[in-house]
Amino acid sequence: MSFKVIKPGFLSTIQDYGRLTHGAHGMNQSGVMDEHAYSWANYLLGNNFNDAVLEITFGNVELEALDDMVICVCGAELDFKVNTQAASNWRSIQIDKGDRLSWALPKHGIRAYLAVKGGFNTQVLFNSRSVNLRENIGSKLSELDILDCQSSCAQLEHFIAPQYIPNYNTDVILRLLPSYQYFEFSDAQRSLFFNQKYRIKNANDRTGCRLDGAPMTVKKEKMISEGMSYGSVEIATDGLPIILLKDAPTIGGYPKIGTVFSLDLAKLAQKQPNAAVKFKLMDIHQAQKERLRFNQFFEIALNS
Amino acid sequence: MHKIILAGESSILIYFGSKIDNSLPKNIANFANELNTQFSDLIIDSIPSYTSLLVNYDLSKISYLEFSAEVQNLLENFKFSDSVQTYDLIHIPVNYSFETGLDLEKLLAEKDLSLDEFIDIHSSQEYLVHAIGFSPVFAFLGQVDKLIQAPRLATPRIKIPAGSVGIADSQTAVYPSESSGGWNIIGRTPLDLSLNNPESLNKFKVGDRVKFYPITHDEFSRYGE
C-alpha cells in the first residue's frame, strides 16, 4: 500500500507521537504539533495512538493513491479534495487506486493530518518515525517519493459529531502552569505578561513560537542551562516570550515564566502568523485532570 | 540543599545545587539511575544538566503531588558524595591547526601563546561532562584553563564542520555534526560523532571525563584506515 508524491508542499513531514526517551542524549522529541487533530485521525481509523501520519503545513500537497485505502484527514481545512471533489475532514474515507488527494491553501487552521489505516510505514529511527529536520533524521516530502503504509482494509465509516470539531478561528487563550522561574518574575513583569495580547511571529516553526508585543524589562545575564519541558515559555533577552515546541533543544539558559498546557499548544499549532494569543494561569491539578481524560479517551500509553 | 519545582503538566525539575560544581554531574547521574530503577514504570525520560535533573513522568499513572512526594523521599535517603567521582575516561584525538581550527590564529595572537603552548594547555587536562544538549551528542565540557578561555563569537558562523572542537568561555565541546554556532573553533577530531554512526548516541554521558590528544594532519587524514 502506498502513495506517490506529486506535489510535496511547503512543509510536509511524517510524524508520530515523538521521540520521548532520548532527552539525556540531547535529542529533541519531535512529533506532531497538534496532538488533538492527530489523535482523532488515528482514533477514527482504529489505529494505535502512536501510528505515523503525514503532517501537512499550509498545504500545496498532491498525492496519488497507488492502492485502494482507508484514510482520514483531521485538523486544518486546507481545501482538501479527492480528485476534483471537495472532501471532508474528521471522518474516515475509502479511496481507490489512482485517486488524487490534494490540499491547496489554508482556509481554517494551518496543519492537516493525513492518517491511513495502520499508519505510515517509514523507517523507525531512535524509537520513532518522526522526521526531525534540525538533526537530519528523515526528510520532508519531495516529488516522486513513495510513501509506504501498512495494508489497509475496508471499514465502516467513522466520523466526529459536529459539536466536537474545533473552531480554529477563535482567539487562543493559552493556559499557563506556574512552573520554573515563575515566582522569580516580579509582579510588574507578570502583570505585563498576563494582561496583554501577544501576536504570533512565526507560526510555521516547529522549534518555537515567537511572540511579539510589549517587552518586559529583563536582567541580561543568562542562567545555568537546565532541561526544558514541552511548552515552557522562555523570556529571551529582548523581553519577549518564546514558547518551546516539539523541535526545541533539550536544555537552555533563559528564564522561563511557566509552561503552557499541552492541549492548548494543540490549538496554538493551528494559528496563522499575526494571530493574537493571551495567557491565563492554570492549576496543575486541573491540567492533569484534563490531560488524563484525553489520554484515557485516546488510549495513549506512553510508557508501556 | 535540593529543591523540587514544577516544570510542566507531567514534569518536575530537581535542583541539586545553585552553582556549577564538579561534584554535581556524577551525583545527578547516580540519582537519575536510582530514580529510573525505583520507578521504571512511571518515568518516561530524564534530562540532567549542570545542577539539575528534569524528569518527565506518566501522569496517567501518578499525580504531581504523589510523584513529587516519592522523589522527595528518595532524595532524602540518597547518599550524595562530596568528592568528585566520574564514570569513564574518553580519549578524543584532535588535529589542532590553522586549517581545522578556524579561530586558532586569532586566539594565539590574543593570548600571546605559541601553537604548542596552546595545544598543551587544552590537551593536558581532563574535562568533565556537565551536560549534553544543544543538539544530540553535543557534550558541554568544563573547565577550560583561564589562559585559553574566550567568549562566544559576536556573530555565530552559519556552518561549522562536523568534528570541530570549540571553546566558549570556560567550556569546550566537539560539534558532532555540521551546524551553526558561535564557539571559537580550535581544531577538529576525525571521530564520527554524528548520528550516522550508531555508537555516537552513547558516546558521552553526564559525569564522564574527556581528554583530548593532539594528532598531526597526516594522522587526521588517515584516521580509521
Short mmCIF file of C-alpha atoms in Angstrom, two decimals:
data_model
loop_
_atom_site.label_atom_id
_atom_site.label_comp_id
_atom_site.label_asym_id
_atom_site.label_seq_id
_atom_site.Cartn_x
_atom_site.Cartn_y
_atom_site.Cartn_z
CA MET A 1 0.00 0.00 0.00
CA SER A 2 1.44 3.37 -0.89
CA PHE A 3 1.09 6.90 -2.17
CA LYS A 4 3.17 8.67 -4.79
CA VAL A 5 4.04 12.29 -4.03
CA ILE A 6 3.05 14.54 -6.93
CA LYS A 7 3.45 17.88 -5.07
CA PRO A 8 5.40 17.86 -1.76
CA GLY A 9 4.04 21.15 -0.36
CA PHE A 10 5.66 23.81 1.79
CA LEU A 11 6.45 21.64 4.80
CA SER A 12 5.09 18.11 4.93
CA THR A 13 6.69 15.55 7.20
CA ILE A 14 5.87 12.15 8.65
CA GLN A 15 5.29 12.46 12.40
CA ASP A 16 4.10 10.28 15.24
CA TYR A 17 3.86 10.93 18.97
CA GLY A 18 7.57 11.71 19.07
CA ARG A 19 10.95 10.56 20.31
CA LEU A 20 10.22 10.74 24.00
CA THR A 21 13.10 8.85 25.59
CA HIS A 22 16.32 10.40 24.24
CA GLY A 23 16.41 13.70 26.12
CA ALA A 24 19.50 12.67 28.06
CA HIS A 25 21.27 12.31 24.68
CA GLY A 26 20.39 15.87 23.76
CA MET A 27 17.82 14.76 21.20
CA ASN A 28 14.63 16.79 20.96
CA GLN A 29 11.33 14.95 20.98
CA SER A 30 9.82 15.91 17.59
CA GLY A 31 6.33 14.55 16.89
CA VAL A 32 3.04 16.09 15.79
CA MET A 33 2.40 19.75 16.55
CA ASP A 34 -1.37 19.31 17.05
CA GLU A 35 -1.89 16.28 19.29
CA HIS A 36 -5.66 16.81 19.25
CA ALA A 37 -6.22 16.55 15.48
CA TYR A 38 -3.58 13.81 15.23
CA SER A 39 -5.21 11.70 17.93
CA TRP A 40 -8.62 11.99 16.29
CA ALA A 41 -7.24 10.94 12.91
CA ASN A 42 -5.79 7.72 14.34
CA TYR A 43 -8.84 7.15 16.52
CA LEU A 44 -11.29 7.35 13.63
CA LEU A 45 -9.30 4.65 11.82
CA GLY A 46 -8.98 2.42 14.86
CA ASN A 47 -5.20 2.90 14.76
CA ASN A 48 -2.73 2.78 17.63
CA PHE A 49 -2.35 6.21 19.30
CA ASN A 50 1.28 6.37 18.13
CA ASP A 51 0.80 5.49 14.44
CA ALA A 52 2.64 7.75 12.00
CA VAL A 53 0.74 10.31 9.94
CA LEU A 54 1.61 12.98 7.38
CA GLU A 55 1.67 16.47 8.92
CA ILE A 56 0.81 18.93 6.15
CA THR A 57 1.66 22.54 7.00
CA PHE A 58 -0.05 25.23 4.84
CA GLY A 59 -0.94 22.79 2.02
CA ASN A 60 0.20 22.73 -1.62
CA VAL A 61 0.35 18.93 -1.49
CA GLU A 62 -0.86 16.37 -4.00
CA LEU A 63 -0.65 12.60 -3.58
CA GLU A 64 -1.65 9.76 -5.86
CA ALA A 65 -3.04 6.60 -4.22
CA LEU A 66 -1.31 3.54 -5.68
CA ASP A 67 -3.80 1.17 -3.98
CA ASP A 68 -7.30 1.17 -2.50
CA MET A 69 -7.07 2.51 1.03
CA VAL A 70 -8.97 3.87 4.03
CA ILE A 71 -7.77 7.29 5.15
CA CYS A 72 -8.78 10.06 7.50
CA VAL A 73 -7.84 13.75 7.46
CA CYS A 74 -8.17 15.85 10.63
CA GLY A 75 -7.05 19.33 11.58
CA ALA A 76 -6.86 22.38 9.33
CA GLU A 77 -9.11 22.93 6.35
CA LEU A 78 -6.59 23.29 3.56
CA ASP A 79 -9.10 22.88 0.74
CA PHE A 80 -8.83 19.08 0.79
CA LYS A 81 -10.05 17.33 -2.37
CA VAL A 82 -10.21 13.79 -3.66
CA ASN A 83 -9.74 14.21 -7.40
CA THR A 84 -11.80 17.33 -8.16
CA GLN A 85 -14.37 16.81 -5.41
CA ALA A 86 -14.22 18.67 -2.10
CA ALA A 87 -13.72 16.07 0.66
CA SER A 88 -14.42 16.16 4.39
CA ASN A 89 -12.08 16.30 7.34
CA TRP A 90 -12.82 14.48 10.60
CA ARG A 91 -14.17 11.27 9.00
CA SER A 92 -12.72 8.08 7.56
CA ILE A 93 -12.88 7.86 3.77
CA GLN A 94 -12.46 4.97 1.36
CA ILE A 95 -10.24 5.95 -1.56
CA ASP A 96 -9.45 4.00 -4.69
CA LYS A 97 -6.29 3.25 -6.59
CA GLY A 98 -5.46 6.19 -8.86
CA ASP A 99 -7.30 8.78 -6.76
CA ARG A 100 -5.53 12.11 -6.37
CA LEU A 101 -5.62 13.67 -2.90
CA SER A 102 -4.84 17.37 -2.79
CA TRP A 103 -4.55 20.22 -0.29
CA ALA A 104 -4.33 23.75 -1.69
CA LEU A 105 -4.23 26.66 0.76
CA PRO A 106 -5.27 27.25 4.38
CA LYS A 107 -8.89 28.24 4.93
CA HIS A 108 -9.12 27.48 8.67
CA GLY A 109 -6.06 26.43 10.66
CA ILE A 110 -2.67 25.64 9.12
CA ARG A 111 -1.85 21.97 9.86
CA ALA A 112 -3.75 18.98 8.48
CA TYR A 113 -3.05 15.36 9.39
CA LEU A 114 -3.41 12.57 6.86
CA ALA A 115 -3.71 9.21 8.57
CA VAL A 116 -4.01 5.86 6.82
CA LYS A 117 -5.39 2.75 8.38
CA GLY A 118 -2.46 1.01 10.09
CA GLY A 119 -0.20 4.07 9.81
CA PHE A 120 2.64 5.10 7.51
CA ASN A 121 5.47 2.63 7.40
CA THR A 122 8.59 4.79 7.17
CA GLN A 123 11.81 3.83 8.94
CA VAL A 124 11.85 3.89 12.74
CA LEU A 125 14.90 5.86 13.91
CA PHE A 126 15.68 6.18 17.62
CA ASN A 127 12.28 4.71 18.55
CA SER A 128 10.14 6.99 16.40
CA ARG A 129 9.12 7.67 12.81
CA SER A 130 9.03 11.44 13.42
CA VAL A 131 11.06 13.47 10.95
CA ASN A 132 13.46 15.88 12.66
CA LEU A 133 14.76 18.35 10.10
CA ARG A 134 17.09 20.08 12.56
CA GLU A 135 19.03 16.86 13.11
CA ASN A 136 18.61 15.39 9.63
CA ILE A 137 16.56 12.47 10.91
CA GLY A 138 14.37 11.65 7.94
CA SER A 139 13.42 14.33 5.43
CA LYS A 140 10.45 16.34 4.31
CA LEU A 141 8.40 15.11 1.37
CA SER A 142 9.80 15.57 -2.07
CA GLU A 143 8.41 15.00 -5.51
CA LEU A 144 8.02 11.36 -6.60
CA ASP A 145 8.67 9.99 -3.10
CA ILE A 146 6.77 6.78 -2.46
CA LEU A 147 5.09 6.77 0.95
CA ASP A 148 4.51 3.22 2.17
CA CYS A 149 1.79 2.37 4.63
CA GLN A 150 0.52 -0.74 6.34
CA SER A 151 -2.01 -2.77 4.46
CA SER A 152 -5.41 -1.27 4.80
CA CYS A 153 -8.80 -2.87 4.59
CA ALA A 154 -12.31 -1.57 4.29
CA GLN A 155 -14.06 -0.44 7.45
CA LEU A 156 -17.28 1.22 8.45
CA GLU A 157 -17.22 4.98 8.14
CA HIS A 158 -16.40 6.73 11.39
CA PHE A 159 -16.77 10.44 12.00
CA ILE A 160 -16.86 13.03 14.75
CA ALA A 161 -20.12 14.57 15.89
CA PRO A 162 -20.04 18.16 14.57
CA GLN A 163 -20.04 19.74 18.03
CA TYR A 164 -16.61 18.21 18.74
CA ILE A 165 -14.95 19.67 15.66
CA PRO A 166 -12.76 22.55 16.83
CA ASN A 167 -13.21 26.06 15.53
CA TYR A 168 -9.74 27.29 14.58
CA ASN A 169 -10.88 30.89 14.11
CA THR A 170 -11.46 31.76 17.74
CA ASP A 171 -8.80 33.58 19.74
CA VAL A 172 -6.46 31.29 21.63
CA ILE A 173 -6.09 31.61 25.37
CA LEU A 174 -3.04 29.66 26.47
CA ARG A 175 -3.33 28.28 29.97
CA LEU A 176 0.00 28.50 31.75
CA LEU A 177 1.27 26.44 34.67
CA PRO A 178 3.33 28.50 37.16
CA SER A 179 6.48 26.42 36.64
CA TYR A 180 10.26 27.01 36.53
CA GLN A 181 11.13 30.63 37.41
CA TYR A 182 7.51 31.88 37.58
CA PHE A 183 7.92 33.08 41.17
CA GLU A 184 11.17 34.88 40.36
CA PHE A 185 9.48 37.20 37.90
CA SER A 186 8.28 40.42 39.53
CA ASP A 187 4.63 41.41 39.88
CA ALA A 188 5.19 44.09 37.23
CA GLN A 189 6.67 41.55 34.80
CA ARG A 190 3.87 39.05 35.37
CA SER A 191 1.20 41.70 35.13
CA LEU A 192 2.57 42.83 31.75
CA PHE A 193 2.73 39.19 30.62
CA PHE A 194 -0.85 38.23 31.53
CA ASN A 195 -2.55 41.50 30.64
CA GLN A 196 -1.53 41.88 27.04
CA LYS A 197 -2.40 40.32 23.72
CA TYR A 198 0.71 38.99 22.03
CA ARG A 199 0.93 38.32 18.30
CA ILE A 200 2.41 35.19 16.75
CA LYS A 201 5.55 35.98 14.75
CA ASN A 202 6.44 32.61 13.20
CA ALA A 203 3.65 30.09 13.04
CA ASN A 204 5.40 27.53 10.87
CA ASP A 205 8.40 26.95 13.12
CA ARG A 206 8.37 23.58 14.87
CA THR A 207 11.12 24.66 17.29
CA GLY A 208 9.39 27.54 19.00
CA CYS A 209 6.64 30.09 18.62
CA ARG A 210 7.99 33.63 18.97
CA LEU A 211 5.54 36.22 20.19
CA ASP A 212 5.51 39.94 19.55
CA GLY A 213 4.19 42.53 21.99
CA ALA A 214 5.27 44.96 24.70
CA PRO A 215 8.60 43.61 26.01
CA MET A 216 9.21 43.26 29.73
CA THR A 217 12.37 44.62 31.31
CA VAL A 218 14.71 41.70 31.99
CA LYS A 219 18.11 41.09 33.52
CA LYS A 220 20.64 40.45 30.80
CA GLU A 221 22.62 37.58 32.27
CA LYS A 222 21.71 34.01 31.40
CA MET A 223 21.06 31.24 33.91
CA ILE A 224 22.77 27.88 34.22
CA SER A 225 21.25 25.74 31.45
CA GLU A 226 18.55 23.31 32.57
CA GLY A 227 16.16 20.81 30.99
CA MET A 228 13.26 22.44 29.15
CA SER A 229 9.85 20.81 29.01
CA TYR A 230 7.44 20.91 26.05
CA GLY A 231 5.52 24.19 26.15
CA SER A 232 7.83 26.03 28.53
CA VAL A 233 7.91 29.78 27.85
CA GLU A 234 11.33 31.43 27.78
CA ILE A 235 11.66 35.15 28.16
CA ALA A 236 14.62 35.98 25.93
CA THR A 237 16.95 38.96 26.41
CA ASP A 238 14.62 41.13 24.30
CA GLY A 239 11.91 40.66 26.97
CA LEU A 240 9.54 38.76 24.66
CA PRO A 241 8.27 35.17 25.06
CA ILE A 242 9.23 32.14 23.01
CA ILE A 243 7.04 29.06 23.53
CA LEU A 244 9.22 25.97 23.15
CA LEU A 245 7.65 23.37 20.89
CA LYS A 246 8.33 19.87 19.56
CA ASP A 247 11.72 20.50 17.90
CA ALA A 248 13.09 22.72 20.69
CA PRO A 249 16.53 21.96 22.18
CA THR A 250 16.51 19.82 25.34
CA ILE A 251 18.32 22.31 27.58
CA GLY A 252 18.59 26.10 27.66
CA GLY A 253 19.60 29.03 29.79
CA TYR A 254 16.88 31.67 29.55
CA PRO A 255 14.45 32.14 32.46
CA LYS A 256 11.06 30.52 31.90
CA ILE A 257 7.88 32.15 33.19
CA GLY A 258 5.78 28.98 33.00
CA THR A 259 4.67 26.06 30.86
CA VAL A 260 1.67 26.07 28.51
CA PHE A 261 -0.82 23.20 28.91
CA SER A 262 -0.27 20.71 26.07
CA LEU A 263 -3.84 20.68 24.76
CA ASP A 264 -3.69 24.47 24.39
CA LEU A 265 -0.47 24.03 22.39
CA ALA A 266 -2.53 21.88 20.02
CA LYS A 267 -4.78 24.90 19.44
CA LEU A 268 -1.75 27.17 19.01
CA ALA A 269 -0.46 24.80 16.29
CA GLN A 270 -3.41 25.86 14.09
CA LYS A 271 -2.88 29.63 14.32
CA GLN A 272 -1.69 31.80 11.45
CA PRO A 273 1.16 34.28 11.83
CA ASN A 274 -0.08 37.54 13.38
CA ALA A 275 -2.92 35.82 15.29
CA ALA A 276 -3.46 37.12 18.82
CA VAL A 277 -2.79 34.99 21.91
CA LYS A 278 -3.28 35.65 25.60
CA PHE A 279 -2.03 33.79 28.65
CA LYS A 280 -4.01 32.81 31.72
CA LEU A 281 -2.87 30.91 34.82
CA MET A 282 -3.80 27.25 35.22
CA ASP A 283 -3.60 24.95 38.20
CA ILE A 284 -1.52 21.74 37.87
CA HIS A 285 -4.36 19.56 39.17
CA GLN A 286 -6.79 20.89 36.56
CA ALA A 287 -4.15 20.35 33.85
CA GLN A 288 -3.51 16.77 34.92
CA LYS A 289 -7.24 16.05 35.13
CA GLU A 290 -7.91 17.34 31.60
CA ARG A 291 -4.88 15.61 30.12
CA LEU A 292 -5.69 12.34 31.88
CA ARG A 293 -9.19 12.37 30.37
CA PHE A 294 -7.63 12.97 26.93
CA ASN A 295 -5.07 10.16 27.38
CA GLN A 296 -7.75 7.74 28.52
CA PHE A 297 -10.11 8.56 25.67
CA PHE A 298 -7.42 8.12 23.01
CA GLU A 299 -5.76 5.21 24.84
CA ILE A 300 -2.42 6.98 24.99
CA ALA A 301 0.01 4.72 26.86
CA LEU A 302 3.39 6.43 26.92
CA ASN A 303 5.43 4.06 28.98
CA SER A 304 4.27 0.58 28.06
CA MET B 1 20.01 21.61 49.63
CA HIS B 2 17.94 20.05 46.89
CA LYS B 3 14.68 21.50 45.65
CA ILE B 4 11.84 20.15 43.51
CA ILE B 5 9.86 22.54 41.31
CA LEU B 6 7.05 22.20 38.78
CA ALA B 7 8.27 22.07 35.15
CA GLY B 8 5.12 21.12 33.24
CA GLU B 9 1.92 19.12 33.40
CA SER B 10 3.93 15.88 33.53
CA SER B 11 7.40 17.03 34.53
CA ILE B 12 9.33 18.24 37.53
CA LEU B 13 12.77 19.80 37.85
CA ILE B 14 15.09 18.79 40.68
CA TYR B 15 17.88 21.19 41.66
CA PHE B 16 20.91 19.67 43.38
CA GLY B 17 22.79 22.93 43.89
CA SER B 18 22.82 26.51 42.74
CA LYS B 19 26.32 26.75 41.24
CA ILE B 20 28.28 24.71 38.72
CA ASP B 21 30.32 22.26 40.77
CA ASN B 22 32.45 19.31 39.68
CA SER B 23 30.88 17.05 42.31
CA LEU B 24 27.37 17.50 40.86
CA PRO B 25 27.34 15.69 37.47
CA LYS B 26 28.08 12.23 38.87
CA ASN B 27 25.67 12.69 41.79
CA ILE B 28 22.92 13.81 39.45
CA ALA B 29 23.60 10.89 37.09
CA ASN B 30 23.58 8.44 40.02
CA PHE B 31 20.34 9.86 41.31
CA ALA B 32 18.77 9.63 37.84
CA ASN B 33 19.78 5.95 37.70
CA GLU B 34 18.30 5.32 41.12
CA LEU B 35 15.07 7.07 40.14
CA ASN B 36 14.83 5.06 36.92
CA THR B 37 15.39 1.82 38.81
CA GLN B 38 12.84 2.57 41.52
CA PHE B 39 10.14 3.99 39.26
CA SER B 40 10.81 2.47 35.84
CA ASP B 41 7.08 2.15 35.18
CA LEU B 42 6.42 5.85 35.91
CA ILE B 43 9.35 7.63 34.29
CA ILE B 44 9.36 8.48 30.61
CA ASP B 45 12.64 10.39 30.37
CA SER B 46 15.08 12.42 32.43
CA ILE B 47 17.47 15.17 31.35
CA PRO B 48 20.48 16.01 33.54
CA SER B 49 22.21 19.39 33.20
CA TYR B 50 24.90 21.05 35.37
CA THR B 51 22.91 21.48 38.60
CA SER B 52 19.53 19.93 37.80
CA LEU B 53 17.53 16.97 36.55
CA LEU B 54 14.33 17.33 34.53
CA VAL B 55 12.06 14.31 34.97
CA ASN B 56 9.13 13.54 32.66
CA TYR B 57 6.70 11.08 34.22
CA ASP B 58 3.49 9.41 33.12
CA LEU B 59 0.58 11.39 34.55
CA SER B 60 -1.74 8.54 33.64
CA LYS B 61 -0.12 6.54 36.44
CA ILE B 62 0.73 9.05 39.16
CA SER B 63 -0.23 12.62 40.05
CA TYR B 64 2.11 15.57 40.51
CA LEU B 65 1.72 15.58 44.29
CA GLU B 66 2.26 11.85 44.67
CA PHE B 67 5.23 11.79 42.34
CA SER B 68 6.90 14.81 43.97
CA ALA B 69 6.48 13.14 47.36
CA GLU B 70 8.11 9.93 46.08
CA VAL B 71 11.04 11.87 44.63
CA GLN B 72 11.40 13.93 47.80
CA ASN B 73 11.53 10.75 49.81
CA LEU B 74 14.17 9.23 47.54
CA LEU B 75 16.25 12.44 47.70
CA GLU B 76 16.22 12.37 51.49
CA ASN B 77 17.51 8.82 51.57
CA PHE B 78 20.00 9.12 48.73
CA LYS B 79 23.71 9.06 49.61
CA PHE B 80 25.30 12.07 47.96
CA SER B 81 29.05 12.18 47.66
CA ASP B 82 31.04 15.38 48.09
CA SER B 83 34.07 14.09 46.27
CA VAL B 84 34.46 14.39 42.52
CA GLN B 85 33.71 10.95 41.12
CA THR B 86 33.27 10.17 37.49
CA TYR B 87 32.38 7.41 35.09
CA ASP B 88 34.55 6.66 32.06
CA LEU B 89 37.57 8.48 30.68
CA ILE B 90 37.08 9.12 26.95
CA HIS B 91 40.04 9.99 24.72
CA ILE B 92 39.40 12.22 21.72
CA PRO B 93 42.05 12.79 19.02
CA VAL B 94 42.24 16.38 17.75
CA ASN B 95 44.15 17.95 14.93
CA TYR B 96 44.92 21.47 16.18
CA SER B 97 45.91 23.54 13.14
CA PHE B 98 45.08 26.78 11.39
CA GLU B 99 43.33 24.72 8.71
CA THR B 100 40.96 22.90 11.08
CA GLY B 101 40.96 25.48 13.89
CA LEU B 102 39.21 28.38 12.24
CA ASP B 103 39.82 30.75 15.19
CA LEU B 104 43.15 29.40 16.35
CA GLU B 105 45.40 32.01 14.72
CA LYS B 106 43.33 34.84 16.23
CA LEU B 107 43.32 33.21 19.68
CA LEU B 108 47.10 32.64 19.69
CA ALA B 109 47.64 36.33 18.93
CA GLU B 110 45.17 37.45 21.59
CA LYS B 111 46.57 35.14 24.26
CA ASP B 112 50.20 35.60 23.21
CA LEU B 113 50.76 31.82 23.08
CA SER B 114 52.60 29.57 20.66
CA LEU B 115 50.64 26.78 18.94
CA ASP B 116 52.44 24.15 21.07
CA GLU B 117 51.68 26.02 24.29
CA PHE B 118 48.02 26.32 23.34
CA ILE B 119 47.76 22.62 22.43
CA ASP B 120 49.46 21.65 25.66
CA ILE B 121 47.03 23.70 27.77
CA HIS B 122 43.92 22.37 26.02
CA SER B 123 45.02 18.73 25.85
CA SER B 124 46.80 18.23 29.18
CA GLN B 125 43.63 18.50 31.22
CA GLU B 126 40.73 16.15 31.91
CA TYR B 127 37.32 17.72 31.39
CA LEU B 128 34.04 16.74 32.99
CA VAL B 129 30.78 16.24 31.03
CA HIS B 130 28.39 18.67 32.76
CA ALA B 131 25.50 18.46 30.31
CA ILE B 132 24.50 17.14 26.89
CA GLY B 133 22.28 19.28 24.72
CA PHE B 134 22.07 21.99 22.05
CA SER B 135 21.98 19.02 19.68
CA PRO B 136 22.40 15.24 20.11
CA VAL B 137 25.85 14.10 21.34
CA PHE B 138 26.93 17.71 22.00
CA ALA B 139 28.68 17.42 25.38
CA PHE B 140 29.43 20.55 27.41
CA LEU B 141 32.88 20.04 28.97
CA GLY B 142 34.40 22.06 31.80
CA GLN B 143 36.51 23.77 32.92
CA VAL B 144 38.83 25.31 30.33
CA ASP B 145 42.07 26.84 31.69
CA LYS B 146 41.75 30.64 32.11
CA LEU B 147 44.78 31.09 29.81
CA ILE B 148 42.77 29.95 26.78
CA GLN B 149 39.19 30.97 27.65
CA ALA B 150 37.44 33.11 25.03
CA PRO B 151 33.90 34.49 24.74
CA ARG B 152 31.50 33.30 22.04
CA LEU B 153 31.86 35.00 18.65
CA ALA B 154 29.75 38.14 18.26
CA THR B 155 28.35 36.72 15.03
CA PRO B 156 27.86 32.94 15.04
CA ARG B 157 29.06 31.01 12.00
CA ILE B 158 26.38 29.60 9.70
CA LYS B 159 28.35 26.43 9.06
CA ILE B 160 30.83 24.68 11.30
CA PRO B 161 32.26 21.37 10.01
CA ALA B 162 31.37 18.18 11.88
CA GLY B 163 34.02 17.23 14.44
CA SER B 164 35.10 20.83 15.11
CA VAL B 165 36.37 21.44 18.64
CA GLY B 166 35.37 24.75 20.18
CA ILE B 167 35.82 26.93 23.24
CA ALA B 168 33.18 29.23 24.76
CA ASP B 169 34.22 30.93 27.99
CA SER B 170 35.10 28.18 30.47
CA GLN B 171 33.65 25.35 28.33
CA THR B 172 34.90 23.25 25.47
CA ALA B 173 32.98 20.85 23.19
CA VAL B 174 33.01 18.90 19.94
CA TYR B 175 30.37 19.73 17.30
CA PRO B 176 29.11 16.20 16.46
CA SER B 177 27.63 17.19 13.10
CA GLU B 178 27.79 20.17 10.78
CA SER B 179 25.85 23.01 12.34
CA SER B 180 25.74 26.72 13.02
CA GLY B 181 27.32 28.01 16.20
CA GLY B 182 29.30 30.71 17.92
CA TRP B 183 32.14 28.87 19.67
CA ASN B 184 35.81 29.60 18.92
CA ILE B 185 36.99 26.72 16.75
CA ILE B 186 40.47 25.44 17.66
CA GLY B 187 40.74 22.11 15.85
CA ARG B 188 38.88 19.06 14.58
CA THR B 189 38.51 15.42 15.53
CA PRO B 190 38.35 12.73 12.86
CA LEU B 191 35.91 10.71 15.02
CA ASP B 192 32.42 10.39 13.57
CA LEU B 193 30.21 11.60 16.43
CA SER B 194 27.21 12.26 14.17
CA LEU B 195 24.00 10.25 14.29
CA ASN B 196 25.19 8.42 11.13
CA ASN B 197 27.36 6.43 13.50
CA PRO B 198 25.05 4.31 15.68
CA GLU B 199 27.59 4.33 18.52
CA SER B 200 27.55 8.13 18.82
CA LEU B 201 24.39 8.33 20.90
CA ASN B 202 26.04 6.63 23.86
CA LYS B 203 29.47 8.20 23.42
CA PHE B 204 29.13 10.66 26.32
CA LYS B 205 27.09 10.70 29.48
CA VAL B 206 26.91 13.31 32.17
CA GLY B 207 29.63 12.52 34.71
CA ASP B 208 32.16 11.14 32.17
CA ARG B 209 35.64 12.60 31.82
CA VAL B 210 37.12 13.59 28.46
CA LYS B 211 40.76 14.09 27.48
CA PHE B 212 41.90 15.39 24.11
CA TYR B 213 45.18 14.33 22.49
CA PRO B 214 46.88 16.06 19.56
CA ILE B 215 47.30 14.32 16.21
CA THR B 216 49.09 15.52 13.09
CA HIS B 217 47.42 16.49 9.84
CA ASP B 218 48.61 13.17 8.40
CA GLU B 219 47.13 11.14 11.24
CA PHE B 220 43.92 13.13 10.88
CA SER B 221 43.64 12.31 7.17
CA ARG B 222 44.47 8.65 7.62
CA TYR B 223 42.35 8.16 10.75
CA GLY B 224 40.34 4.93 10.73
CA GLU B 225 42.21 3.40 7.77
#
